[in-house]
Structure formats: structure tokens, C-alpha cells
Short mmCIF file of C-alpha atoms in Angstrom, two decimals:
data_model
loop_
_atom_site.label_atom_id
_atom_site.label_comp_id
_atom_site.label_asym_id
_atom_site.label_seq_id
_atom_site.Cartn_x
_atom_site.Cartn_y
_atom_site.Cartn_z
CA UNK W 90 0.00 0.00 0.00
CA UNK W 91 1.76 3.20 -1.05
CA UNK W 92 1.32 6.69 1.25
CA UNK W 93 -1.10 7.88 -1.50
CA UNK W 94 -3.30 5.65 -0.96
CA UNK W 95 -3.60 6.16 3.04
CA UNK W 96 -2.93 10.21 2.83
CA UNK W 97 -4.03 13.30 1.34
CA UNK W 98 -1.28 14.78 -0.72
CA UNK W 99 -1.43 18.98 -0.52
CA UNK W 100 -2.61 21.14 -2.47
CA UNK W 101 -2.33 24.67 -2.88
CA UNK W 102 -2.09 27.31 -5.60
CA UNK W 103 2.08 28.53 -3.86
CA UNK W 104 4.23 27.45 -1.13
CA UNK W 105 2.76 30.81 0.81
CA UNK W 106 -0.51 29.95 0.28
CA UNK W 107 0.24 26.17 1.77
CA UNK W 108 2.03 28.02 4.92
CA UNK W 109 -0.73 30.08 5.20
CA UNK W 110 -3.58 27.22 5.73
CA UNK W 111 -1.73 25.53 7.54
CA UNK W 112 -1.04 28.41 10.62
CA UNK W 113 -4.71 28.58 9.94
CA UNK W 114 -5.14 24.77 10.39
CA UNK W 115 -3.03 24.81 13.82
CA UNK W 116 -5.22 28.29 15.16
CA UNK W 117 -8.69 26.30 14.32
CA UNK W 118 -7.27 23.30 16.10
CA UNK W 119 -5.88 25.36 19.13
CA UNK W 120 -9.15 27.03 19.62
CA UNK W 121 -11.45 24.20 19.02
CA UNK W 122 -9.40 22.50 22.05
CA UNK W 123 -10.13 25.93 24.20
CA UNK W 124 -13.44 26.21 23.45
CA UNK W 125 -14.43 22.63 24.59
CA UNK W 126 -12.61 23.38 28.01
CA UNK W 127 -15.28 26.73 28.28
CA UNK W 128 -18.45 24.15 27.89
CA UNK W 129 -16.64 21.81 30.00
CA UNK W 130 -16.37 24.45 32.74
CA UNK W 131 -19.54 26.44 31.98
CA UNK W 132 -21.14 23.16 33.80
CA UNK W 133 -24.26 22.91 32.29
CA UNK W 134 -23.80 19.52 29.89
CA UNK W 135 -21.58 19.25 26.81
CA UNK W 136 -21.59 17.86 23.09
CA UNK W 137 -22.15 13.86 23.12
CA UNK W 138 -18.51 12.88 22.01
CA UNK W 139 -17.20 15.11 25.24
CA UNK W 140 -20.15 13.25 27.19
CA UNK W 141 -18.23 10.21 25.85
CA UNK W 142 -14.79 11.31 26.97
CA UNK W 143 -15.82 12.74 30.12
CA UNK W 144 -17.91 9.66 31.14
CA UNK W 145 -14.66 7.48 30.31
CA UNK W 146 -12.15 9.76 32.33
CA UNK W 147 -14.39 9.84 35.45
CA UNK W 148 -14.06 5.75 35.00
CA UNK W 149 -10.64 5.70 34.39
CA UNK W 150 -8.88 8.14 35.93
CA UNK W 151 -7.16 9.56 33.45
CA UNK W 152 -7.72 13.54 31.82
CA UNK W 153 -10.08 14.53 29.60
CA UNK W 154 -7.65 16.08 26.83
CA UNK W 155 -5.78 12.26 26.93
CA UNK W 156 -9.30 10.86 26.49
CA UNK W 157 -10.26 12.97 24.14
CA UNK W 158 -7.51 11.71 22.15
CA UNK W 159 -7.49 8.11 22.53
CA UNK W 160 -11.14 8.04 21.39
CA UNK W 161 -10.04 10.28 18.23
CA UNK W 162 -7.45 7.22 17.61
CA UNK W 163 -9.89 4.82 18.36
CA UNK W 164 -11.86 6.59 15.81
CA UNK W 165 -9.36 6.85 12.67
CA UNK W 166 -8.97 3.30 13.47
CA UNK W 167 -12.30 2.75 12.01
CA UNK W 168 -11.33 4.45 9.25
CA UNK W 169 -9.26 1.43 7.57
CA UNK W 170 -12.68 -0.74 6.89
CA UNK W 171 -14.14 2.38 5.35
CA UNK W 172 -11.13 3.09 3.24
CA UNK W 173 -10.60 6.57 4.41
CA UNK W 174 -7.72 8.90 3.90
CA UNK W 175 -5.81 10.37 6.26
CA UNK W 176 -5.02 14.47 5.76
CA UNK W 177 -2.63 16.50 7.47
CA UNK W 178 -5.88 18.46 9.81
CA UNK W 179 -7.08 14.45 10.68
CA UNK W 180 -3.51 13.86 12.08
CA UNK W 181 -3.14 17.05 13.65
CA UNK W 182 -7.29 17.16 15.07
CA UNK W 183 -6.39 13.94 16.94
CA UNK W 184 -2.95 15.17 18.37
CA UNK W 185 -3.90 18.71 19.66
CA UNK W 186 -7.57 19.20 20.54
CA UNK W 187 -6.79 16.68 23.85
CA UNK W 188 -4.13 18.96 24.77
CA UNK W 189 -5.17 22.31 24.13
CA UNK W 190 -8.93 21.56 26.18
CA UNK W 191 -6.40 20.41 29.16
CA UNK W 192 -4.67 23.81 28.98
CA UNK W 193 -8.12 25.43 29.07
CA UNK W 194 -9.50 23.59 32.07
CA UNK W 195 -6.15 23.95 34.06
CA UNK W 196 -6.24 27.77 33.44
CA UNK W 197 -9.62 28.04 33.43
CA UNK W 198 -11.24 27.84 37.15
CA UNK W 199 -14.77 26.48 38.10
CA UNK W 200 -17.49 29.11 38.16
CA UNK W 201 -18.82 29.68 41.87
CA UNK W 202 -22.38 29.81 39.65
CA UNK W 203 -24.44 29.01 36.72
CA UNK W 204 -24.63 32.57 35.69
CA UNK W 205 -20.87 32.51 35.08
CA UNK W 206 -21.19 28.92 33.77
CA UNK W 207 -24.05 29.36 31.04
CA UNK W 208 -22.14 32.25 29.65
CA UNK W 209 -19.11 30.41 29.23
CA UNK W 210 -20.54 27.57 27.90
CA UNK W 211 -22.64 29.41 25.04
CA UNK W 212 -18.66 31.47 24.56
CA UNK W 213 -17.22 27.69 23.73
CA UNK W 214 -19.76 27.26 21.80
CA UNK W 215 -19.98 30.14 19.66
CA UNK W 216 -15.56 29.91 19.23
CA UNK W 217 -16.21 25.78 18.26
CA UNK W 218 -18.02 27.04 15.61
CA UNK W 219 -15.57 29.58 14.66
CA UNK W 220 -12.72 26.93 15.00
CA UNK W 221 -14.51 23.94 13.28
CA UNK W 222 -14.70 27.01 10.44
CA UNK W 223 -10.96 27.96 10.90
CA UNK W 224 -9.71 23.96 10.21
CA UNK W 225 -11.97 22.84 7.86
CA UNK W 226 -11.63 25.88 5.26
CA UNK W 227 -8.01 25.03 5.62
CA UNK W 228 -8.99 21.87 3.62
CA UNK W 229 -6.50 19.38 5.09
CA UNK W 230 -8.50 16.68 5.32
CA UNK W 231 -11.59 15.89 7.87
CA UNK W 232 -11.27 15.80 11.65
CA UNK W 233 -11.42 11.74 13.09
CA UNK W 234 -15.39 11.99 13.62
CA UNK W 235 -16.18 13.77 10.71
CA UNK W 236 -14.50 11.56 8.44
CA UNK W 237 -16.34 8.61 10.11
CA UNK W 238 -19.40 10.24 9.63
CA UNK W 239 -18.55 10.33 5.62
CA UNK W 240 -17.50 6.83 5.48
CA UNK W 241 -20.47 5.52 6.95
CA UNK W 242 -22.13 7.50 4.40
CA UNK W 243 -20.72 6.38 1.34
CA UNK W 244 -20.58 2.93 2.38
CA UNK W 245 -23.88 2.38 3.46
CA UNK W 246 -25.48 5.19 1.33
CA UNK W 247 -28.05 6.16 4.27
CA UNK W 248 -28.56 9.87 4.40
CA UNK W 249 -25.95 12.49 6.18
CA UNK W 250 -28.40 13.17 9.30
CA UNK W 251 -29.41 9.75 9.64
CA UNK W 252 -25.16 8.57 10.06
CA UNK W 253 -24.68 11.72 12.51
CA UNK W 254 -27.79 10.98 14.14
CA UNK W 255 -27.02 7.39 14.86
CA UNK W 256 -23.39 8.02 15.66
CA UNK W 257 -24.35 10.58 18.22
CA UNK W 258 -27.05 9.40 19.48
CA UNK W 259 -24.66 6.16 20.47
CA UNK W 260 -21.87 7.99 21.98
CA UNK W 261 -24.23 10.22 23.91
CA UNK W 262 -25.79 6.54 25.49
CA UNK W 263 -22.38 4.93 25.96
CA UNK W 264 -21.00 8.38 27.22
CA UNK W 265 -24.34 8.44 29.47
CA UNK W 266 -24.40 5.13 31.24
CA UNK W 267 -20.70 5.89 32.08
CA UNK W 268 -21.71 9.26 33.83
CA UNK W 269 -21.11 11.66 31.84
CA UNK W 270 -22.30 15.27 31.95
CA UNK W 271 -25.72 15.46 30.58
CA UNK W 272 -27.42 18.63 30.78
CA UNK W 273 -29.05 22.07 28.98
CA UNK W 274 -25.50 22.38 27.66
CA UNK W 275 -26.12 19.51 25.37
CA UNK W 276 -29.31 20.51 23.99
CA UNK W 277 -28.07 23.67 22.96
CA UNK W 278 -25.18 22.01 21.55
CA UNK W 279 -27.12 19.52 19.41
CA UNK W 280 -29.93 22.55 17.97
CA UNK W 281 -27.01 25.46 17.95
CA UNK W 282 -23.76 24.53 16.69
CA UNK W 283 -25.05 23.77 13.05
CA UNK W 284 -26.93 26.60 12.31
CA UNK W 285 -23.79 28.55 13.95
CA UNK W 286 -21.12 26.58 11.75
CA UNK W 287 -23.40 26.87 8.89
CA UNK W 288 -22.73 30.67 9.53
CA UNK W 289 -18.99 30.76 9.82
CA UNK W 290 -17.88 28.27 7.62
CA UNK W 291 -18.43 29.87 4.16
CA UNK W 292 -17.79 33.39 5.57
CA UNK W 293 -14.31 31.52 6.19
CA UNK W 294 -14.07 29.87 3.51
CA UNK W 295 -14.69 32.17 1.25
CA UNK W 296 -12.33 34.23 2.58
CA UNK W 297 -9.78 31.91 2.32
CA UNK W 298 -10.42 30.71 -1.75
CA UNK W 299 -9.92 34.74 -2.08
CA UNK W 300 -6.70 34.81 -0.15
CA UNK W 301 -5.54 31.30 -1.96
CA UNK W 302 -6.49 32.79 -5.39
CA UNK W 303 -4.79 36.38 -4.56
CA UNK W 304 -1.54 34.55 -4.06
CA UNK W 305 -1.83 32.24 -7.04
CA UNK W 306 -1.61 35.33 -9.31
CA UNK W 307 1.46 37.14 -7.32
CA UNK W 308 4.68 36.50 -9.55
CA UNK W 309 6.94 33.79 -7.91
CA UNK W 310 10.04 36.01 -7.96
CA UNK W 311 8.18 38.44 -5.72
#
């Protein structure tokens, strides 16, 4: 199997242009990881997949940010029946999410209340969206769950909110039963932060095919 087949090769219109996404990749990543340690801390329930994590760290011991990144592993291992392949934003999602929502939480102290809580939850949640924006316009490739999600898609051909539905609906259970934080938090999460990426992502994206097509046209001896 050559590296072709298992990874994205990348593309991009100039070697600036390439540097560019990918300090944009790393920022998205960075703040994706920070704004899961707000909802964390806002107290008031998170997304399913940090239900998951959080359920499995309160049962094991160890921290959320390592969990967080074991089950993105355990994830992109599921890629290889579904033929997936591997960019340079999948690697990088699973390596520095963990880490950057441990940063967060050991910075970030406990609200004394829910009125400091709620806010900081719905301020993680409106900078995920930004973030999820940030990497995925950088178009290196899908994060582990996202890429999962597609898989499932094109190898069972069920429709997109049936696969997300189903593969949500799971880890929230699993996550659940394990005692994981299920609460407002996740409700808001589930109705808000698609209508909000839905928002932010072509804004972004759009911003950045401008940028990428700006540099394509500046001579190379420049």
C-alpha cells in the first residue's frame, strides 16, 4: 500500500498559500481544544462525544484532553474498513484538541455559579463554531469523527443526518451510562452549533479561496 493511498497529498495554488492554511489549520485546532474546556467548565452539559470522553475519564482516571484523544485514535482506526484517507488536519485534530482543552481547564477555574457557567458555555460554543470554520476551510483533510461520519455515508449510502444521528445518538448513550455530563449544555449544543457553523464556515471559507487565489496570481520572484 503506497502513502497515497492512506494520505491526502497537498494542495495549494504557492508554497505561501500552503504556509498560510496551515497556521490557519493549527489556530482552528488550538481554539477548538479551548473552546471545549469553556463548555466543560460552563457546567451545564456538553456535546455527546465530550459526554463520551468525560464519562470514560471519570471511569478511568485519566484527563479529559488524553481521552479525548485516545477516542479520536480509536476513531481513525475505524477508518481502515471504510477506506478513508488520512489528511494532514485528521492527524493534527487527533494530536492537539486533547491537549489544548487540558490547557483550558487547568487555566480556566470552576465558576462559583451558573450565571458565570451558562455564559461560558454558550462562549465555547460560539468559538467551536468559529474553530470547526478555521480547520476545515483550511482543507486538510476531515477531523477523526467527521471523516467517520462520511464513510459511513458512502458505504452504506443512508442519508448524512441519519449517520450523525445514529453516531451521536450512540456515543451520547455509551457516554451516558458511564456518567457523563448530561445537561441544557447539550441541547443547545445539538440545535445550535449547526446553524452557527453553517454561519462561519463559508464566511471563512470564502475568505480563504480569495486569499488562496490572490496569491496564485502574485509573480513567484516576488
Amino acid at each position: 500500500m503506497s502513502l497515497g493511498s492512506v494520505f491526502l497529498p497537498i494542495r495549494a495554488s504557492s508554497p505561501r498559500d500552503a504556509a498560510e492554511r496551515i497556521v490557519q489549520l493549527l489556530i482552528g485546532l488550538v481554539l477548538y481544544g479551548v473552546a471545549l474546556g469553556f463548555m466543560v467548565r460552563g457546567g451545564i452539559g456538553v456535546a455527546p462525544w465530550d459526554v463520551l470522553a468525560l464519562g470514560i475519564s471519570g471511569q478511568s482516571g485519566i484527563g479529559y484532553g488524553i481521552v479525548t484523544n485516545l477516542v479520536a485514535v480509536a476513531v481513525l482506526l475505524l477508518w481502515i474498513p471504510l477506506r478513508q484517507r488520512l489528511g494532514l488536519g485528521t492527524v493534527l485534530n487527533a494530536l492537539l484538541i486533547g491537549p489544548s482543552a487540558d490547557l483550558t481547564l487547568a487555566i480556566v477555574p470552576v465558576p462559583e455559579s451558573t450565571w458565570i457557567g451558562a455564559p461560558l458555555f454558550l462562549l465555547g460554543l460560539l468559538l467551536l463554531a468559529f474553530a470547526t470554520g478555521l480547520y476545515i476551510a483550511a482543507d486538510f483533510g476531515p477531523g477523526p469523527r467527521d471523516g467517520l461520519m462520511t464513510g459511513l455515508v458512502a458505504r452504506t449510502g443512508w442519508p448524512v443526518w441519519v449517520v450523525r444521528t445514529l453516531i451521536e445518538g450512540s456515543v451520547l448513550v455509551v457516554g451516558f451510562l458511564l456518567g457523563g455530563p448530561v445537561g441544557v449544555g447539550t441541547v443547545l449544543f445539538a440545535f445550535g452549533v449547526g446553524p452557527l457553523i453553517g454561519w462561519f464556515l463559508p464566511r471563512i471559507a470564502e475568505r480563504r479561496r480569495a486569499r488562496s487565489a490572490q496569491l496564485a496570481r502574485v509573480p513567484r520572484d516576488l
